[in-house]
PDB file of C-alpha atoms in Angstrom:
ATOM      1  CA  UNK A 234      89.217 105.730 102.930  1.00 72.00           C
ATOM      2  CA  UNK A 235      91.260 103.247 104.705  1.00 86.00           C
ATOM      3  CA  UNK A 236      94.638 103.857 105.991  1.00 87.00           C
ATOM      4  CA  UNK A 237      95.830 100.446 104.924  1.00 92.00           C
ATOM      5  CA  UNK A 238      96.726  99.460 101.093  1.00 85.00           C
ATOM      6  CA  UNK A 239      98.173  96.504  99.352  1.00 89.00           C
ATOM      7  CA  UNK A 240     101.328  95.593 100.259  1.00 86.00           C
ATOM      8  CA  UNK A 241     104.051  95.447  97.525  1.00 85.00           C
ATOM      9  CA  UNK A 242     107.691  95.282  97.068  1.00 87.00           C
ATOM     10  CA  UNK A 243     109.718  97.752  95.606  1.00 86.00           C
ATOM     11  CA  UNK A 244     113.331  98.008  94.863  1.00 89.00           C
ATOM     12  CA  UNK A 245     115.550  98.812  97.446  1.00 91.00           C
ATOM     13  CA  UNK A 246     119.433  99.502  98.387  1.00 94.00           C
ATOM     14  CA  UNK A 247     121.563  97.112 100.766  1.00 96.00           C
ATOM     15  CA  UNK A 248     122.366  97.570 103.726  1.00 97.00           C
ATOM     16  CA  UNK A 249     125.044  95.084 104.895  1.00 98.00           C
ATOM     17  CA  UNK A 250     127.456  94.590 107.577  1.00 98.00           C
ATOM     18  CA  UNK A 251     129.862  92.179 108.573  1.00 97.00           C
ATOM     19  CA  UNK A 252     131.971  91.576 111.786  1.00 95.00           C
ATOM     20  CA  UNK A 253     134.899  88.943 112.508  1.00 93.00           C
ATOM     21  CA  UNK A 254     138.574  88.426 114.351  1.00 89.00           C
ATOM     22  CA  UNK A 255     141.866  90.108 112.962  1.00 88.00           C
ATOM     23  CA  UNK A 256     142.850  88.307 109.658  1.00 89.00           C
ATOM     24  CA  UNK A 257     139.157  86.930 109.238  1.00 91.00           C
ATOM     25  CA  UNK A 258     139.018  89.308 105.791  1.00 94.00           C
ATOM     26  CA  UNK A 259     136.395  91.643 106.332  1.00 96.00           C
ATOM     27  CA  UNK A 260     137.609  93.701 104.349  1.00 97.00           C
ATOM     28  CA  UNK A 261     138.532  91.981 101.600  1.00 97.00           C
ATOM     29  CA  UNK A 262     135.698  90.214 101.942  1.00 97.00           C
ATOM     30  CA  UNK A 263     133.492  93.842 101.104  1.00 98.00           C
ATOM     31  CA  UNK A 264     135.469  94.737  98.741  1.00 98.00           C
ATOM     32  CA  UNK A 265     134.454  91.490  97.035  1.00 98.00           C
ATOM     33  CA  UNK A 266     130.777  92.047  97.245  1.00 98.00           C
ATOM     34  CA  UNK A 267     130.662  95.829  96.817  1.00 98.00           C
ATOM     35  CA  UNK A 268     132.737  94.809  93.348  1.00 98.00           C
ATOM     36  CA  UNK A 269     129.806  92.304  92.026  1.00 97.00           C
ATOM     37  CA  UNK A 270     127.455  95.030  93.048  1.00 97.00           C
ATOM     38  CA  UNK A 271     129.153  97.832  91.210  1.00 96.00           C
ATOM     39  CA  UNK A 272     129.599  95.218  88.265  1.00 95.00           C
ATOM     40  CA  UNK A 273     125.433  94.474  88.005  1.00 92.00           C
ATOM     41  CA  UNK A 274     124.912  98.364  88.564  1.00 91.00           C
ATOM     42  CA  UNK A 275     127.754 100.096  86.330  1.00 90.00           C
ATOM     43  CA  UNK A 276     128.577 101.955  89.136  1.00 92.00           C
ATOM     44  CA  UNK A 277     131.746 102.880  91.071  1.00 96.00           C
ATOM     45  CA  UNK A 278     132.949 101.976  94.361  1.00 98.00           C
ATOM     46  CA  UNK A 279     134.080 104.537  97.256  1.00 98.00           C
ATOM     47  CA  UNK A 280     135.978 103.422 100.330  1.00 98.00           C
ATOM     48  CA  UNK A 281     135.971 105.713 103.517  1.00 98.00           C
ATOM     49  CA  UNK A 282     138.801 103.854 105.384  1.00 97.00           C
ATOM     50  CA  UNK A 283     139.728 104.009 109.226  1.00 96.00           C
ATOM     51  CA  UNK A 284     141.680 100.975 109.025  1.00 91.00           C
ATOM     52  CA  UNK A 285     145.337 102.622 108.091  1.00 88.00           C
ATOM     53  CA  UNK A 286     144.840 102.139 104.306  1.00 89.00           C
ATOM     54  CA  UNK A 287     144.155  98.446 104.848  1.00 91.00           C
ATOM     55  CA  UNK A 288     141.677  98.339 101.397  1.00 95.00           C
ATOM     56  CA  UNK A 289     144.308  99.576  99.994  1.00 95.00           C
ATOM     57  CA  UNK A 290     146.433  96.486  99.872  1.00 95.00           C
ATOM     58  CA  UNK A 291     143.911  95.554  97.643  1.00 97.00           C
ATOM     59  CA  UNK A 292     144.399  98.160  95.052  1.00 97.00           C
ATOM     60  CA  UNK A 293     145.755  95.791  92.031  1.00 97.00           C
ATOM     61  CA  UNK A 294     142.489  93.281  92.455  1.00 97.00           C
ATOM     62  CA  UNK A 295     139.016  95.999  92.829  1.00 98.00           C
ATOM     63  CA  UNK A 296     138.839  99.163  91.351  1.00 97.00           C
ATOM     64  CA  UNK A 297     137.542 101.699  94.020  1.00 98.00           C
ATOM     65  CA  UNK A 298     138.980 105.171  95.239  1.00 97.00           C
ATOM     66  CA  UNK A 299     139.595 105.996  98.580  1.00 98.00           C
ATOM     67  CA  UNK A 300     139.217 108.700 101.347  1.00 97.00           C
ATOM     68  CA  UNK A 301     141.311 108.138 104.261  1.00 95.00           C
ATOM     69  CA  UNK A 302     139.743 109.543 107.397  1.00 95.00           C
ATOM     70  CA  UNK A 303     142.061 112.326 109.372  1.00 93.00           C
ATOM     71  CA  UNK A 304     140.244 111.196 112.400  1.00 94.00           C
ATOM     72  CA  UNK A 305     137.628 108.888 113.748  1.00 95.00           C
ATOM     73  CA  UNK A 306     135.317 110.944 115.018  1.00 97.00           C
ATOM     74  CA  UNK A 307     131.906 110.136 114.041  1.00 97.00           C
ATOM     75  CA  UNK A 308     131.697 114.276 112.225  1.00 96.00           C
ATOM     76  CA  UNK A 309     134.631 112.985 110.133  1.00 97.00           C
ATOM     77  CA  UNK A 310     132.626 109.903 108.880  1.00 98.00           C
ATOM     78  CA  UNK A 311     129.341 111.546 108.038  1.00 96.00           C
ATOM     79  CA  UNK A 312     131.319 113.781 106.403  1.00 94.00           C
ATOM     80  CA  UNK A 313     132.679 111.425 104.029  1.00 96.00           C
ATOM     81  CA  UNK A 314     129.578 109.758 104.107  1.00 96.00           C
ATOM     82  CA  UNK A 315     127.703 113.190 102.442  1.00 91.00           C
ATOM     83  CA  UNK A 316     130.805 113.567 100.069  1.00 91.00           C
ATOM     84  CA  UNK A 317     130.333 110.189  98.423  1.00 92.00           C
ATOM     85  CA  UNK A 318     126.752 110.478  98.134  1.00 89.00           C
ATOM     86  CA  UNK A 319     127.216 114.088  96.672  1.00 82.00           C
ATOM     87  CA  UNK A 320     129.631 112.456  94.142  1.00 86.00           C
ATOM     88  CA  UNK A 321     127.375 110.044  92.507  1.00 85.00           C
ATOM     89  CA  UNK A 322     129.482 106.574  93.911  1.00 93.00           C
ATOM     90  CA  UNK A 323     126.796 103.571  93.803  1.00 95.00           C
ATOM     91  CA  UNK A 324     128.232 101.280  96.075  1.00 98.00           C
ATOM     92  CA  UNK A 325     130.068 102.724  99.491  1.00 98.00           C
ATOM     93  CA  UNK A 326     131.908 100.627 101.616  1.00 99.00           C
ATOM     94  CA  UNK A 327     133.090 101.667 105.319  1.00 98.00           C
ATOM     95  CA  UNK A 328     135.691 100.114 106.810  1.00 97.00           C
ATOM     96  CA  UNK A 329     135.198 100.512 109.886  1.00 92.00           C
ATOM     97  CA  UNK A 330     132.289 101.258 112.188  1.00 97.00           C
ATOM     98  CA  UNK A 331     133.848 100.699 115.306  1.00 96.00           C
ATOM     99  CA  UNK A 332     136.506 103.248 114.995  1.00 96.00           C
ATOM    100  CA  UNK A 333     133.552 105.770 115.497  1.00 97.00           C
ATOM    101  CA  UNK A 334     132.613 103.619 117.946  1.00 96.00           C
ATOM    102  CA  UNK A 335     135.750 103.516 120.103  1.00 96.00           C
ATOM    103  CA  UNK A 336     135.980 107.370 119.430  1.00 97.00           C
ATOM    104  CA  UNK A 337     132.264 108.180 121.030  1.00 96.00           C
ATOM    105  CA  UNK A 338     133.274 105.685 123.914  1.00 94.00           C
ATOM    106  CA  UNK A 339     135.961 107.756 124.373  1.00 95.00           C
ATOM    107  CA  UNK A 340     133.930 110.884 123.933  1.00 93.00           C
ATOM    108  CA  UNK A 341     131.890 110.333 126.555  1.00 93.00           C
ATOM    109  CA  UNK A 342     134.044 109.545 128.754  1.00 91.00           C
ATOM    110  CA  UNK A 343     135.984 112.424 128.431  1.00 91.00           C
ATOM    111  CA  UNK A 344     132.357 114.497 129.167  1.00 88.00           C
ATOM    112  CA  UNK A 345     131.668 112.561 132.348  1.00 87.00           C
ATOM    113  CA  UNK A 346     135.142 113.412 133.759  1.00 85.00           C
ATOM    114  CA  UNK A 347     134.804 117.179 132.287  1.00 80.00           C
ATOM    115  CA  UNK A 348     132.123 117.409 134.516  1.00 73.00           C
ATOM    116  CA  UNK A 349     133.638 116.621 138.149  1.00 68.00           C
ATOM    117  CA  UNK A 350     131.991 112.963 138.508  1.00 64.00           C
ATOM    118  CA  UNK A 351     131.932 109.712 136.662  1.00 68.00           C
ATOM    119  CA  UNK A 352     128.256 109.431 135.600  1.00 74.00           C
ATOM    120  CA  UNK A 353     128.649 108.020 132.409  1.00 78.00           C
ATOM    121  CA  UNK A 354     124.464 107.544 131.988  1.00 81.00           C
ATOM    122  CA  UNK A 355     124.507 111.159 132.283  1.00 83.00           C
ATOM    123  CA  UNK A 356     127.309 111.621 129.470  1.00 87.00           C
ATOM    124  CA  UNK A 357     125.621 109.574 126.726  1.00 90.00           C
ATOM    125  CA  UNK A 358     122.953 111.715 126.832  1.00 90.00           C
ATOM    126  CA  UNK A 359     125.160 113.798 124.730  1.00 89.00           C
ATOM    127  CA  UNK A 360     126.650 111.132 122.873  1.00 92.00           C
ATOM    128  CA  UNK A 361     123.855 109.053 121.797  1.00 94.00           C
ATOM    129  CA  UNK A 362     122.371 111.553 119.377  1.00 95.00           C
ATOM    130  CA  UNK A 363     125.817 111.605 117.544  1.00 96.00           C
ATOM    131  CA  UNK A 364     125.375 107.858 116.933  1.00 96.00           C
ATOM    132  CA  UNK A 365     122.050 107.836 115.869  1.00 96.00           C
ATOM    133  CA  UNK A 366     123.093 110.483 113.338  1.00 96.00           C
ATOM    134  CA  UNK A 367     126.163 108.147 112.544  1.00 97.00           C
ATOM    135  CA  UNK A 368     123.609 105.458 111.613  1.00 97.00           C
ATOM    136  CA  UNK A 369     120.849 108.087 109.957  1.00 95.00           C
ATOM    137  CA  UNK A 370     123.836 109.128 107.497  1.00 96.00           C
ATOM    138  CA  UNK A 371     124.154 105.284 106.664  1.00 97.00           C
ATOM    139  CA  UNK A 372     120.590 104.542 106.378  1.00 96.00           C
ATOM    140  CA  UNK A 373     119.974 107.574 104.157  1.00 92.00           C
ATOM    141  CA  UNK A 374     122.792 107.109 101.683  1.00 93.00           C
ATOM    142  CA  UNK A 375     121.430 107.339  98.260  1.00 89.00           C
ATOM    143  CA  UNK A 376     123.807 104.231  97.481  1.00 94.00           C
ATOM    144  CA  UNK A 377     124.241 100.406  98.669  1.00 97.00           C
ATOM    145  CA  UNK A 378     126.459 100.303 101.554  1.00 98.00           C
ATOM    146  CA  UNK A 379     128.828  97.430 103.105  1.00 98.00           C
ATOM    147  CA  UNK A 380     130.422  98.058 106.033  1.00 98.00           C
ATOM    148  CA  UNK A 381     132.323  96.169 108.664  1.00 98.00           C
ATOM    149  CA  UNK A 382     132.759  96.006 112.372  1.00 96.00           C
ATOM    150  CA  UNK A 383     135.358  94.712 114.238  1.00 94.00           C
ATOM    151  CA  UNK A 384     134.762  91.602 116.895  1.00 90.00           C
ATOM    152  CA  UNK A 385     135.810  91.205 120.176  1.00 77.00           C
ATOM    153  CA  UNK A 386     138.533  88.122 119.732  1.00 68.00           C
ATOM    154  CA  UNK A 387     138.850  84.997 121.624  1.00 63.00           C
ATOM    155  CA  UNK A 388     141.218  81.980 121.786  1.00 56.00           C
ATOM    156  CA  UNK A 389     140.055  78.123 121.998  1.00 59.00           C
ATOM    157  CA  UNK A 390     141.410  74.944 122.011  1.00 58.00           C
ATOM    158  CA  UNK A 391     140.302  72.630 119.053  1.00 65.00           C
ATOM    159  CA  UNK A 392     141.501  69.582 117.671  1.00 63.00           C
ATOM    160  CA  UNK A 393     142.955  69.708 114.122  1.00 64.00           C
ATOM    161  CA  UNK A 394     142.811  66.536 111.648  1.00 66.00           C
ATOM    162  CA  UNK A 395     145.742  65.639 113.189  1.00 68.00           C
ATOM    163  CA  UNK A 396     144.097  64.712 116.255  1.00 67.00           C
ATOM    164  CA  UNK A 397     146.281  67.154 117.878  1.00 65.00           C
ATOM    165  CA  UNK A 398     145.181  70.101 119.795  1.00 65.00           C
ATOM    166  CA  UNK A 399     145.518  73.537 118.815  1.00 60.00           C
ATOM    167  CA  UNK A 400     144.685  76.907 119.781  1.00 62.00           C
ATOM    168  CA  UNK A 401     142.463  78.813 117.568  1.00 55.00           C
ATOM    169  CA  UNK A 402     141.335  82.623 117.111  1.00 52.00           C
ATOM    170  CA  UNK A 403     137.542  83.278 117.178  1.00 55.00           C
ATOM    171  CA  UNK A 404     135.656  86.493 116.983  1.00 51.00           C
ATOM    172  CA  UNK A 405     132.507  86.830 119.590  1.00 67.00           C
ATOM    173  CA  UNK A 406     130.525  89.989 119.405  1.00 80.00           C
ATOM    174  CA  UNK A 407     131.464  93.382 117.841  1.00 89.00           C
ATOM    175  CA  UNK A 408     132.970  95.949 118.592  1.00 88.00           C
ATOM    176  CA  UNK A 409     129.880  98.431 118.317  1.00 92.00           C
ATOM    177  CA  UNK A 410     127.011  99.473 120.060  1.00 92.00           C
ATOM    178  CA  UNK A 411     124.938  96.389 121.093  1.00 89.00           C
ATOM    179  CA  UNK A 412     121.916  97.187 119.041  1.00 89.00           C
ATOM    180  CA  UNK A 413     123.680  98.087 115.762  1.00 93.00           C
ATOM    181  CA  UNK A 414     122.682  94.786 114.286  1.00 92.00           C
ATOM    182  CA  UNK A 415     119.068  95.490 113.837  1.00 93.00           C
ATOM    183  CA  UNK A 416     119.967  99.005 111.880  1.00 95.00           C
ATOM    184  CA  UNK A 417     121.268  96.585 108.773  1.00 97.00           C
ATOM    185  CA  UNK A 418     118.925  94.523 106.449  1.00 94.00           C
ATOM    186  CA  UNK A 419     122.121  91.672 106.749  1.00 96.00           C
ATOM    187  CA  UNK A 420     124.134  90.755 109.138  1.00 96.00           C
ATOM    188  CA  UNK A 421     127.660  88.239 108.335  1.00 96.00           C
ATOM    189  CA  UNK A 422     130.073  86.705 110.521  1.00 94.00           C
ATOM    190  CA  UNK A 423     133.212  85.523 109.154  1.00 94.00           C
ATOM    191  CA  UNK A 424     135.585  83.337 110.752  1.00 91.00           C
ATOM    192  CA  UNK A 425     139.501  82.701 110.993  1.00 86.00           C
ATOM    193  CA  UNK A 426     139.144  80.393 108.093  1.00 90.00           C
ATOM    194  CA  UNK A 427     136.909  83.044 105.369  1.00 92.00           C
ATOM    195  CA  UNK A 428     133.676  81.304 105.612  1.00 94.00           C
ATOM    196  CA  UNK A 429     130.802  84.274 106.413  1.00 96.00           C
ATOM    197  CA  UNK A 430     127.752  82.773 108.320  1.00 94.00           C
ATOM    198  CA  UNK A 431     124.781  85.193 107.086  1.00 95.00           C
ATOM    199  CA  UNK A 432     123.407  86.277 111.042  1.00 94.00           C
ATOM    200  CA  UNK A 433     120.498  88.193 109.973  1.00 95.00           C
ATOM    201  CA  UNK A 434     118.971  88.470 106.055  1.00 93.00           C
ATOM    202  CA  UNK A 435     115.489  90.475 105.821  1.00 90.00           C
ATOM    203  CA  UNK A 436     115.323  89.059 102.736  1.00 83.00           C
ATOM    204  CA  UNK A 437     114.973  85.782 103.730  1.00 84.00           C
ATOM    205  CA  UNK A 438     116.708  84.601 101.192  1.00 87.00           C
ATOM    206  CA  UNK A 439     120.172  84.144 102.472  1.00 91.00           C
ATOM    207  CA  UNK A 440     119.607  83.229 106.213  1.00 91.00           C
ATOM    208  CA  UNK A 441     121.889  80.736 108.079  1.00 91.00           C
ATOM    209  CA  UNK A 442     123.676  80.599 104.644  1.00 92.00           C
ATOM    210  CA  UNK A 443     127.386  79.646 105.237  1.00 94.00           C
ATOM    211  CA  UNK A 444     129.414  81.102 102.036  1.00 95.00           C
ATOM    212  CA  UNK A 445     133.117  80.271 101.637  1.00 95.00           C
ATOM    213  CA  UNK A 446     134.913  83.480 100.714  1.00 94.00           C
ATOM    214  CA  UNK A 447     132.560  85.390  99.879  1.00 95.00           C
ATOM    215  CA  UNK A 448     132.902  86.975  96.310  1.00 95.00           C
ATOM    216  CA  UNK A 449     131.727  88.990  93.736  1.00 97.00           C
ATOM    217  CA  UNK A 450     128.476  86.561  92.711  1.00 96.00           C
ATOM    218  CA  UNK A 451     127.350  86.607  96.433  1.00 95.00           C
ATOM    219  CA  UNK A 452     127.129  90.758  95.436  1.00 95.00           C
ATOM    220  CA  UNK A 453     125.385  89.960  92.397  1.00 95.00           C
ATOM    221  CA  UNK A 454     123.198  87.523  93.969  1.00 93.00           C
ATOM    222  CA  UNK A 455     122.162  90.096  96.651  1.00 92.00           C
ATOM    223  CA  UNK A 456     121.443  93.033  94.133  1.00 92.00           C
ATOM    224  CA  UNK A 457     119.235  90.562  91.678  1.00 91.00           C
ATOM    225  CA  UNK A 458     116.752  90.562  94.372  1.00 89.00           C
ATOM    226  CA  UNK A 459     116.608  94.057  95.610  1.00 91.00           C
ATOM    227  CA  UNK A 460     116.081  95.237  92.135  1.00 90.00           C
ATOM    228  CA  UNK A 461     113.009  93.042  92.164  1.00 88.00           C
ATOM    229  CA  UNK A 462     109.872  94.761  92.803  1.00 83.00           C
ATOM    230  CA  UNK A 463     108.456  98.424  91.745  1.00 80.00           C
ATOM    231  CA  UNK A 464     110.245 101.763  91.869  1.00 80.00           C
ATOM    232  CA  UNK A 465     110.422 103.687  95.154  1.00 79.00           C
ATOM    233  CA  UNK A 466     109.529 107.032  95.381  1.00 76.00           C
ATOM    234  CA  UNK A 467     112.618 109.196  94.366  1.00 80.00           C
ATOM    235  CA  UNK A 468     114.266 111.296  96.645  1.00 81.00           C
ATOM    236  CA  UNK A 469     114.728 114.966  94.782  1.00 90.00           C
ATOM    237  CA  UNK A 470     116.678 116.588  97.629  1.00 89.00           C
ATOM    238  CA  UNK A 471     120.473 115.081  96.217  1.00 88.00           C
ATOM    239  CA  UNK A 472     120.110 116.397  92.685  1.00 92.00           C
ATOM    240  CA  UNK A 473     120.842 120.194  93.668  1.00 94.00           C
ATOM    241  CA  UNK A 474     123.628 119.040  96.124  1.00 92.00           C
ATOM    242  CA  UNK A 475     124.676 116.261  93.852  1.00 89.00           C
ATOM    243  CA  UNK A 476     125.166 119.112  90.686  1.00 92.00           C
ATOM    244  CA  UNK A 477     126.903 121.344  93.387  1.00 93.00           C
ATOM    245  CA  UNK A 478     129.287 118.850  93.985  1.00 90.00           C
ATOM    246  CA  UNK A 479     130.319 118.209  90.335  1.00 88.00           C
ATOM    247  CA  UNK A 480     131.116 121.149  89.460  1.00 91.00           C
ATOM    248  CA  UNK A 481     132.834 122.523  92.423  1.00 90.00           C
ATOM    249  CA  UNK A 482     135.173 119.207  91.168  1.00 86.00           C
ATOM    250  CA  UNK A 483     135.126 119.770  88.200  1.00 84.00           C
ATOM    251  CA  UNK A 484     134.118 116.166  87.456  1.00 80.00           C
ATOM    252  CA  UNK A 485     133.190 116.359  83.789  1.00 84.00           C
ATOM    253  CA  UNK A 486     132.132 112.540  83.517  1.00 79.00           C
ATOM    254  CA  UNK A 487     129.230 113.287  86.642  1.00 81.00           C
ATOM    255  CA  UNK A 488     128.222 116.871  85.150  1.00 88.00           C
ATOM    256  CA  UNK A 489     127.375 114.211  82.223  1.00 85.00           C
ATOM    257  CA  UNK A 490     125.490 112.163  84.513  1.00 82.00           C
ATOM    258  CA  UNK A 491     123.567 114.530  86.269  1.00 89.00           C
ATOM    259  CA  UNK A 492     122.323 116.222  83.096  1.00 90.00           C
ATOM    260  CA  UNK A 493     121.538 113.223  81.565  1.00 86.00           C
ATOM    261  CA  UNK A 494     119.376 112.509  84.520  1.00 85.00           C
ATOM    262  CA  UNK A 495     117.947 116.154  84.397  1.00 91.00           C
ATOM    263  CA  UNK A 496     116.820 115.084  81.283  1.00 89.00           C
ATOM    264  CA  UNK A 497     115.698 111.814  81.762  1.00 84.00           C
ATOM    265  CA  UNK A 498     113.205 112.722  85.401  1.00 86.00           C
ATOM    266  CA  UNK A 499     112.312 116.822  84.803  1.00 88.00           C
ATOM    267  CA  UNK A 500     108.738 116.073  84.210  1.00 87.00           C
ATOM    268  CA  UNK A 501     108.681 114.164  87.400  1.00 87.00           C
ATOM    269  CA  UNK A 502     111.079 116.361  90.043  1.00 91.00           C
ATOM    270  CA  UNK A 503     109.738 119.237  91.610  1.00 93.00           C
ATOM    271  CA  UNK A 504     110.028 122.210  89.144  1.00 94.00           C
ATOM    272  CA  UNK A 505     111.850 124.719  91.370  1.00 95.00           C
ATOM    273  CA  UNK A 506     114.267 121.545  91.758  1.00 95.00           C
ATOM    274  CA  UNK A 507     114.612 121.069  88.475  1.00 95.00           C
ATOM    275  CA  UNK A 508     114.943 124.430  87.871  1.00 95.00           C
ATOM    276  CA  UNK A 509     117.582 125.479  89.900  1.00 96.00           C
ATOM    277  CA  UNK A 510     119.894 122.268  88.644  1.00 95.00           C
ATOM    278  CA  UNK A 511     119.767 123.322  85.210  1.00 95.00           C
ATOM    279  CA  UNK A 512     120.838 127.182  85.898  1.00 96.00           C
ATOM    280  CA  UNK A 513     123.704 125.497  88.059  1.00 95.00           C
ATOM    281  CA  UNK A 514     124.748 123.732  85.059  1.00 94.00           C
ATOM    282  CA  UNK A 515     124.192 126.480  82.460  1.00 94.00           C
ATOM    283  CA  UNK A 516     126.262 128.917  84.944  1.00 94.00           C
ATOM    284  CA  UNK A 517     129.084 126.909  84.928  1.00 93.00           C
ATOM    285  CA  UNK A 518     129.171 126.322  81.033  1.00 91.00           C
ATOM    286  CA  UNK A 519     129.025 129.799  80.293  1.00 91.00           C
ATOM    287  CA  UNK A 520     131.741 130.363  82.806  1.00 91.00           C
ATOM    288  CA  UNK A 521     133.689 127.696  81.055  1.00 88.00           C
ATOM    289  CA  UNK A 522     133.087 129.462  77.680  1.00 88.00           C
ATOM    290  CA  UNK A 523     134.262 132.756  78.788  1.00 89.00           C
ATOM    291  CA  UNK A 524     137.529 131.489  80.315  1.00 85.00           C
ATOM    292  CA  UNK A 525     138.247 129.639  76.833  1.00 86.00           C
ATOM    293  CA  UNK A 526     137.166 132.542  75.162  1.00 83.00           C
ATOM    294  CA  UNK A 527     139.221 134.962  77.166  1.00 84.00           C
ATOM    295  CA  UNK A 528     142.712 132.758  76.971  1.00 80.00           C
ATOM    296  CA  UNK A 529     142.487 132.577  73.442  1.00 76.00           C
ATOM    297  CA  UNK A 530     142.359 136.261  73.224  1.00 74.00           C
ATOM    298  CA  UNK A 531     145.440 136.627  74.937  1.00 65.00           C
TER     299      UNK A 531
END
């Protein structure tokens, strides 16, 4: 039997970044798109936020909730990485990468001195596995994710319509690891001005687009054509973490969720999976009922 088999596409989740100068919008700019993604989907938006609650300004135009990181290390953002995914939020935007990226930089750095010389090669032997697990809690997320990277900014001269010169901020590369580009299926750059030039686009679809402010149909756009194509093999191991999570928060609308989804896949999820989701649930029920039952005897 041959190793090879027909190629087909299935359905998949984004993976997006973008990168630009102070004031270019990034951020507003993925709130934008994760909003027409969470629109198509019905789903609900999380932002993990290292940018001092700047998505937050943006409060009275998206509807998203918030975690605020107490630090940038890179444990801090898988953490809140494995939180959202445990909480059911569709679309998860991170804002931004290279906060975790100054903060290993800095890491190192503070290894290479710890040990009596300046051999920083000999440092990032320690640091690069925490980024690659940085990126494998991206990549993994059981969600479409939009993040955004800072850019290393520049000034130049240009003349304006005026015919006058005048000096102009530009962003050149980001701030982030030189090879985080190829981890993302698109890449954007956006300017001082709001327009995002689409970098990189597996898709093929969207390459060397520029898009003037990016908004919520660009999301749409993007999620009409991953949803094209066959099912992908589901991934059981979030369902008993994913139930866990609920209740421990009491979240009565994803307890819903999950058993409606419990209902919906038990014939395909392993049994002992399946299984040990549906005692979580009835545990906590009965628990519920003897609580009731016990304050209304008093």
């Amino acid at each position: 039997m041959s190793r090879f088999q027909k190629a087909t596409k299935v359905k998949s989740k984004l993976r997006m970044t973008m990168y630009g100068p102070s004031g270019s919008g990034k951020t507003y700019t993925a709130l934008s798109i994760a909003t027409g993604i969470a629109k198509e989907l019905g789903g609900k938006i999380a932002v993990i936020d290292s940018e001092q609650g700047s998505a937050s300004k943006y409060a009275d135009r998206f509807d998203f909730d918030i975690a605020p990181l107490p630090e940038n290390s890179i444990h801090e953002y898988i953490k809140a990485i494995k939180d959202a995914e445990a909480e059911g939020y569709e679309v998860l935007v991170i804002d931004s990468l290279s906060h975790a990226w100054k903060w290993l930089v800095d890491k190192v750095e503070a290894i290479a001195k710890g040990k009596g010389h300046n051999n920083k090669w000999a440092a990032w032997a320690e640091g690069t596995p925490l980024y690659e697990q940085f990126m494998k809690a991206i990549l993994e997320y059981n969600g479409h994710v939009v993040t955004t990277m800072r850019s290393k900014t520049e000034w130049v001269v240009e003349q304006g319509s005026d015919n006058k010169n005048k000096p102009k901020r530009v962003g050149t590369a980001p701030q982030q690891r030189n090879d985080t580009e190829y981890e993302f299926d698109i890449v954007g750059k956006v300017n001082s001005e709001h327009w995002m030039e689409v970098e990189k686009d597996r898709t093929g679809k969207f390459q060397d687009r520029l898009i003037e402010k990016p908004g919520p149909e660009f999301g749409q756009e993007m999620i009409a054509w991953l949803n094209e194509g066959a099912e992908p093999e589901k991934d059981w191991s979030t369902v008993v973490p994913g139930v866990k999570a609920a209740i421990k928060n009491r979240a009565q609308d994803k307890i819903q969720k999950w058993e409606g989804f419990l209902a919906k896949w038990h014939k395909e999820m392993p049994e002992e999976i399946y299984m040990e989701a549906t005692t979580l649930l009835h545990d906590f029920k009965e628990s519920l009922k003897q609580k009731m039952a016990q304050e209304g005897a008093a």
